PDB file of C-alpha atoms in Angstrom:
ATOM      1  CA  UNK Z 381       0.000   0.000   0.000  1.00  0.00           C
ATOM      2  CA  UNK Z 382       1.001   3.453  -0.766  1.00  0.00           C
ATOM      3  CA  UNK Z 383       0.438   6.564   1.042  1.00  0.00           C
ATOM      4  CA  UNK Z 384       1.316  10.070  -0.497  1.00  0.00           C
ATOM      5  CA  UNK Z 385       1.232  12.904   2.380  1.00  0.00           C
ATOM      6  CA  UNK Z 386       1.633  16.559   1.200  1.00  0.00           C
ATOM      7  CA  UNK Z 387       4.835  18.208   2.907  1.00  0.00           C
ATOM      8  CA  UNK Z 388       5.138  21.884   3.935  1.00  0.00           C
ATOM      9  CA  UNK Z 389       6.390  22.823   0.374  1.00  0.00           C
ATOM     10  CA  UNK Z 390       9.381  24.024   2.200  1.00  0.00           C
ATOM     11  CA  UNK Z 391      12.933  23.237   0.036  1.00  0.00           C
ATOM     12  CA  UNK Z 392      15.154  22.350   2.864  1.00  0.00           C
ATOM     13  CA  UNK Z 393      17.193  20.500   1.658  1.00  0.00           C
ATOM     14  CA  UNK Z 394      17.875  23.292  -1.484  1.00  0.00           C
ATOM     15  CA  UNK Z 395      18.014  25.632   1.057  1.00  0.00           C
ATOM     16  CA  UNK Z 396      20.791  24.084   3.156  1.00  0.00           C
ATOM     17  CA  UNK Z 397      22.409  23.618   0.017  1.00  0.00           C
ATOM     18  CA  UNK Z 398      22.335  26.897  -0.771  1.00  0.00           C
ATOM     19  CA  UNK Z 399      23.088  28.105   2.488  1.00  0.00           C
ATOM     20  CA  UNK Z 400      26.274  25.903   2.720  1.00  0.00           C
ATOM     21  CA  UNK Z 401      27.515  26.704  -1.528  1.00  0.00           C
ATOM     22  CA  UNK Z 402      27.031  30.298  -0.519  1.00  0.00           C
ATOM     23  CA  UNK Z 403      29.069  30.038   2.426  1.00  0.00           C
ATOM     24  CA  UNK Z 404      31.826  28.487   0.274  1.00  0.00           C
ATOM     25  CA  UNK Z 405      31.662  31.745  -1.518  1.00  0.00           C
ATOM     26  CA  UNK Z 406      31.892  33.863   0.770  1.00  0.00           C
ATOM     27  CA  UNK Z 407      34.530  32.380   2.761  1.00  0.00           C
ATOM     28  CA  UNK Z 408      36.611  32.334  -0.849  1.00  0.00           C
ATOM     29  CA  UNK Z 409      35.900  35.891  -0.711  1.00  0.00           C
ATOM     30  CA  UNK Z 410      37.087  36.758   2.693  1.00  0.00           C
ATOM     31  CA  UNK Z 411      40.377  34.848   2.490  1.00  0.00           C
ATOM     32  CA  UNK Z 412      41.426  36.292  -1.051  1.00  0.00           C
ATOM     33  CA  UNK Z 413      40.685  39.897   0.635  1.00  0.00           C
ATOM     34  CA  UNK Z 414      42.459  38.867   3.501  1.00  0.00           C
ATOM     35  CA  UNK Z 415      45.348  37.465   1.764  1.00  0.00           C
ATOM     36  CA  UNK Z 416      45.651  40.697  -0.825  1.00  0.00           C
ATOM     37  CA  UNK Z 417      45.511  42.885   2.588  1.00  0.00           C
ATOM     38  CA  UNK Z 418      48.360  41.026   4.318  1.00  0.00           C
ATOM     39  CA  UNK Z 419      46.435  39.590   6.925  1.00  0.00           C
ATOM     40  CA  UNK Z 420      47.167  35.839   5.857  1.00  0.00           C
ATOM     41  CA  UNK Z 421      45.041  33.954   3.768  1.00  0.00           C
ATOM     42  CA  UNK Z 422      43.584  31.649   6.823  1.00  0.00           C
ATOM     43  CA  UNK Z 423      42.635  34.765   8.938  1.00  0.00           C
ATOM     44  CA  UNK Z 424      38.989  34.838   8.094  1.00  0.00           C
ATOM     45  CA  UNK Z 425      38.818  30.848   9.153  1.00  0.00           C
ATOM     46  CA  UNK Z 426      40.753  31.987  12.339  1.00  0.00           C
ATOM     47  CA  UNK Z 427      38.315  34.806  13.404  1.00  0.00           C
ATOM     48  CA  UNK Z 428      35.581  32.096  12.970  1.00  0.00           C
ATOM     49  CA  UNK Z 429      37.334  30.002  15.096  1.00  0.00           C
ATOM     50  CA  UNK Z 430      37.987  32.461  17.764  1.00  0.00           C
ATOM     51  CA  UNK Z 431      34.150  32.042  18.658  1.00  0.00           C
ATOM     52  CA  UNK Z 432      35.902  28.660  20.242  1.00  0.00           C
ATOM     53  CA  UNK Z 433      39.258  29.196  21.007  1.00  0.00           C
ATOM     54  CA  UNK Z 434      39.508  32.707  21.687  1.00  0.00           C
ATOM     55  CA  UNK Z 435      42.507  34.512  21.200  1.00  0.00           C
ATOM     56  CA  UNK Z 436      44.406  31.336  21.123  1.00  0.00           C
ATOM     57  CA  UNK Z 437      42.744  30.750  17.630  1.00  0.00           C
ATOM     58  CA  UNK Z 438      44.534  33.804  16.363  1.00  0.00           C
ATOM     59  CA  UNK Z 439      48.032  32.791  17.724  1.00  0.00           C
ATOM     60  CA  UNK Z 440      48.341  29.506  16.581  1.00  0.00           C
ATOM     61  CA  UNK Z 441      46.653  28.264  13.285  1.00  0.00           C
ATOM     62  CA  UNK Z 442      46.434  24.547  13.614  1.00  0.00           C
ATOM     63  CA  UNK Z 443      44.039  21.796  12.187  1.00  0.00           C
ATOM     64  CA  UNK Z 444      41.670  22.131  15.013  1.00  0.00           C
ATOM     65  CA  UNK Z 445      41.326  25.611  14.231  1.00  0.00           C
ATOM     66  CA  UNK Z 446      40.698  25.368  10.856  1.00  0.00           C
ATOM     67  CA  UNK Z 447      38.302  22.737  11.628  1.00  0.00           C
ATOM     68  CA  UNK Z 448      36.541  24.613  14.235  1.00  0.00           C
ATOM     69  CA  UNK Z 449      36.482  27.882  12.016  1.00  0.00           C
ATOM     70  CA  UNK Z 450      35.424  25.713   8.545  1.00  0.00           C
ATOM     71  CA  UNK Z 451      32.943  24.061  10.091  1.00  0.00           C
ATOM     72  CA  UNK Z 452      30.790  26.844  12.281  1.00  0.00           C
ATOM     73  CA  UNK Z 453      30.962  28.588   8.829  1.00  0.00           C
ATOM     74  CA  UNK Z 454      29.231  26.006   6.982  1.00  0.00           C
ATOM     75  CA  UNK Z 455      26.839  25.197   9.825  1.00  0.00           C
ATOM     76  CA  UNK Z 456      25.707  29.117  10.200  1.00  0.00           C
ATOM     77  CA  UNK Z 457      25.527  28.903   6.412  1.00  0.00           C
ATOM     78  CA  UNK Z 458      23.051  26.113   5.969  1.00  0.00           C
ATOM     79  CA  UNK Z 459      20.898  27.468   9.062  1.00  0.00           C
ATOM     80  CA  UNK Z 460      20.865  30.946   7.526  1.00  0.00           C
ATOM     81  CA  UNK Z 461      19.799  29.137   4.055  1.00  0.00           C
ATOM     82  CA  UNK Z 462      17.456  27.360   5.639  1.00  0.00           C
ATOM     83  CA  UNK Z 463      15.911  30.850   7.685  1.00  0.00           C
ATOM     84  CA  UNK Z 464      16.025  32.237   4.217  1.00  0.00           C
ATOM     85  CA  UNK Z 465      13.908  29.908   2.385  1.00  0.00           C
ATOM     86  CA  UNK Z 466      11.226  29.958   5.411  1.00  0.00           C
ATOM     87  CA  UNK Z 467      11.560  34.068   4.426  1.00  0.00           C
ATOM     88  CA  UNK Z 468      10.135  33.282   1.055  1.00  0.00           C
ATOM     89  CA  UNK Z 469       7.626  30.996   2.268  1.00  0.00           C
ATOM     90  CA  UNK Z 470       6.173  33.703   4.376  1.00  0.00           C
ATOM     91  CA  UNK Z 471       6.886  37.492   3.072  1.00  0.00           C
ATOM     92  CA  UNK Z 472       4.311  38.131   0.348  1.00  0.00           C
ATOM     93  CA  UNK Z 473       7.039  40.227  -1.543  1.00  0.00           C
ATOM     94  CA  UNK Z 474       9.237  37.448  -2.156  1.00  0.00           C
ATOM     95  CA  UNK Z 475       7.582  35.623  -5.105  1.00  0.00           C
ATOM     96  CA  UNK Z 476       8.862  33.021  -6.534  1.00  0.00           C
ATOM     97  CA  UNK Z 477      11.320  34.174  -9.185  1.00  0.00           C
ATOM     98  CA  UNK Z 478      14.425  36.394 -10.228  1.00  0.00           C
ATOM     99  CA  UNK Z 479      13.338  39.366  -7.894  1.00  0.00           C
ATOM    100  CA  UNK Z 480      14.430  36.634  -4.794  1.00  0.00           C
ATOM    101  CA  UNK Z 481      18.345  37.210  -6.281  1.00  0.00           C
ATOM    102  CA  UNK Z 482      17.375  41.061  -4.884  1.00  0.00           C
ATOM    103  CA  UNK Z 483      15.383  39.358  -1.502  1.00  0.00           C
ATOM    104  CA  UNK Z 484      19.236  37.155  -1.213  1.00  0.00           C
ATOM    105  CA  UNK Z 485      21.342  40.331  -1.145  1.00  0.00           C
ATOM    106  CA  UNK Z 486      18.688  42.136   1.031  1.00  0.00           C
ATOM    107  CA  UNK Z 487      19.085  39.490   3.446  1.00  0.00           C
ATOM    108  CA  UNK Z 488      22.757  38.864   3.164  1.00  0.00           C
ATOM    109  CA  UNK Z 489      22.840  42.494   3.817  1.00  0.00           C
ATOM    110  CA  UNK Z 490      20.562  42.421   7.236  1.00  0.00           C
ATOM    111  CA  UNK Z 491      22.678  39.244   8.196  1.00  0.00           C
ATOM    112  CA  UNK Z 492      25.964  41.272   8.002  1.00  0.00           C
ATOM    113  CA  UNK Z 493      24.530  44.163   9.908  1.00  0.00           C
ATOM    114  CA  UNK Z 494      23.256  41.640  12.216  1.00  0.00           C
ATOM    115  CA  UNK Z 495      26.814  40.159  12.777  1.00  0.00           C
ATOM    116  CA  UNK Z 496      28.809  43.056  12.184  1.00  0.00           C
ATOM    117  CA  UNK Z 497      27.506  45.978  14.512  1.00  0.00           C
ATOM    118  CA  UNK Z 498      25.224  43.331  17.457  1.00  0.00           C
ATOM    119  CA  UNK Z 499      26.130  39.630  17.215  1.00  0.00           C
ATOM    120  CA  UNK Z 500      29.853  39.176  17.116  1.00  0.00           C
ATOM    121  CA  UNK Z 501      30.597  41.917  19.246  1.00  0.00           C
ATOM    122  CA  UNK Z 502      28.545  39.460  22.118  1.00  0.00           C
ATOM    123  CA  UNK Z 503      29.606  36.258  20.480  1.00  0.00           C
ATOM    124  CA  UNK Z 504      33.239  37.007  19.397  1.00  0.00           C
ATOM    125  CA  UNK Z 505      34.394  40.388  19.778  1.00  0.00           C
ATOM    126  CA  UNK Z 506      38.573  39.280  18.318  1.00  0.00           C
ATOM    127  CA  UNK Z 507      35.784  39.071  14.663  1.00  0.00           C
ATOM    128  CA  UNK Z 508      33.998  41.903  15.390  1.00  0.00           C
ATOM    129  CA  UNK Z 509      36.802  44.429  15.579  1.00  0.00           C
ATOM    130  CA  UNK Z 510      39.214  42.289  13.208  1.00  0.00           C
ATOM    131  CA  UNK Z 511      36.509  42.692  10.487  1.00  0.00           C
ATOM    132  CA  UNK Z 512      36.794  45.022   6.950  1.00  0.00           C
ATOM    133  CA  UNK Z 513      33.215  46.341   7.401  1.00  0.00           C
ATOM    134  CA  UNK Z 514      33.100  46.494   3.346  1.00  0.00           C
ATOM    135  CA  UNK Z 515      34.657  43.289   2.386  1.00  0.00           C
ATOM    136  CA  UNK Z 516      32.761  41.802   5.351  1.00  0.00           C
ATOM    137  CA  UNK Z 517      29.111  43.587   3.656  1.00  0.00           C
ATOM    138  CA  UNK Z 518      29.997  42.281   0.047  1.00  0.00           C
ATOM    139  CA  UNK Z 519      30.824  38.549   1.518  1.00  0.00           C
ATOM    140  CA  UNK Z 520      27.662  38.589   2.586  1.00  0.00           C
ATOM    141  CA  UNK Z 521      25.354  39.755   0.151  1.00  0.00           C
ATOM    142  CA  UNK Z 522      27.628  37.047  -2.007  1.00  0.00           C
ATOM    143  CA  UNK Z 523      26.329  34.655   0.539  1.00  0.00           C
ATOM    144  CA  UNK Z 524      22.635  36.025  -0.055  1.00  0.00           C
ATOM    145  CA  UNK Z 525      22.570  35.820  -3.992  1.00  0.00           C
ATOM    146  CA  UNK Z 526      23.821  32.420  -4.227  1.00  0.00           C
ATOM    147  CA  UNK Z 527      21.606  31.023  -0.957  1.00  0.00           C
ATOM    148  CA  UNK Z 528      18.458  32.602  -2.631  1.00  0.00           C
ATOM    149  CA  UNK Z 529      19.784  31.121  -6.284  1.00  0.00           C
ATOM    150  CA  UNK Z 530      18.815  27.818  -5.036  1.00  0.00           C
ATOM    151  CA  UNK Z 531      15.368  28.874  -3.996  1.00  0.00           C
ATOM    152  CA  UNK Z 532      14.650  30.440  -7.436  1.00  0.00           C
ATOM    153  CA  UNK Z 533      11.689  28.348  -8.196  1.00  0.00           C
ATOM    154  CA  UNK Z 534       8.567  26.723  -5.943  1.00  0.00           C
ATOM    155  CA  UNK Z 535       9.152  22.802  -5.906  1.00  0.00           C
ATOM    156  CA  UNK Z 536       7.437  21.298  -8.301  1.00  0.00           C
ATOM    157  CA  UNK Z 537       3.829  19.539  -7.497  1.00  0.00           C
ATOM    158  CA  UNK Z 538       5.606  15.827  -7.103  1.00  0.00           C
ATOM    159  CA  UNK Z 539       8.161  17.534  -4.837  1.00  0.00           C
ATOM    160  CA  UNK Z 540       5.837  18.529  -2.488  1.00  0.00           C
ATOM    161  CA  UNK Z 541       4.302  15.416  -2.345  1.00  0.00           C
ATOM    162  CA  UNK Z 542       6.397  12.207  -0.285  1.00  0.00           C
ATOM    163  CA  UNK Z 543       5.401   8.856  -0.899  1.00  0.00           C
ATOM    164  CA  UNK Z 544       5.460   6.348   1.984  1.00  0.00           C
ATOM    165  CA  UNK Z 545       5.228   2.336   1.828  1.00  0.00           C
ATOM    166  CA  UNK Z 546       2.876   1.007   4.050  1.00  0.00           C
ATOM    167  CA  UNK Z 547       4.125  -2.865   4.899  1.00  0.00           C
TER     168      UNK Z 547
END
């Protein structure tokens, strides 16, 4: 027997997709900057990482750190993909569409002034006053475009629907 149950018609797993491919770009981003400023290509990783490790992350870079800074990354990444999509679901303004490339760099821009100016100055102040405000902005709305590039279109009618196997 076969059961078909209609889902929320949220894309999560798009959107954590999203979330973690725009991630990838903007930490790209923030370590070429950082490299062409001097500061050392693994610097951006490192502030991450100081959310851990404190200033200890900044002295010594090490595998752990890089772990520690990759990973929060990609895990703040999928969860802000995933807080996107529910935006589309829910603001009337956000059709589906090309106008949600605009609603990505919107909302990579609230996220940065979000992190920049309230967030890491509670959560890791070495980030907050190590980060270029402007290369810190454009990483972000990088992040936004590419996260909302996966949520482009509604799922399809037989995405929204799962099938289950009743034994």
């Amino acid at each position: 027997m076969t059961i078909q149950t209609q889902t929320t018609g949220l894309p999560i797993g798009r959107a954590i997709l999203g979330g973690l491919i725009g991630s990838v770009a903007m930490a790209m981003w923030a370590m070429a900057v950082a490299g062409a400023m001097g500061m050392g290509f693994w610097t951006p990783i490192q502030l991450i990482a100081a959310t851990w490790y404190g200033p200890a992350a900044m002295m010594h870079l090490s595998g752990g750190v890089i772990l520690a800074g990759l990973m929060t990354h990609m895990m703040m990444g999928a969860l802000l993909g995933i807080i996107l999509a529910i935006a589309f679901r829910v603001l009337p303004g956000l059709a589906p569409g090309r106008a949600r490339l605009l609603g990505g760099v919107v909302y990579g821009l609230v996220v940065w002034v979000l992190m920049q100016f309230v967030i890491l100055k509670v959560v890791d102040p070495i980030m907050a006053s190590h980060m270029t405000p402007w290369a810190f902005a454009l990483g972000h709305m990088m992040f936004g475009i590419v996260a909302a590039a996966f949520l482009l279109r509604q799922p399809a009618a037989h995405e929204s629907l799962r099938t289950v196997k009743a034994s």
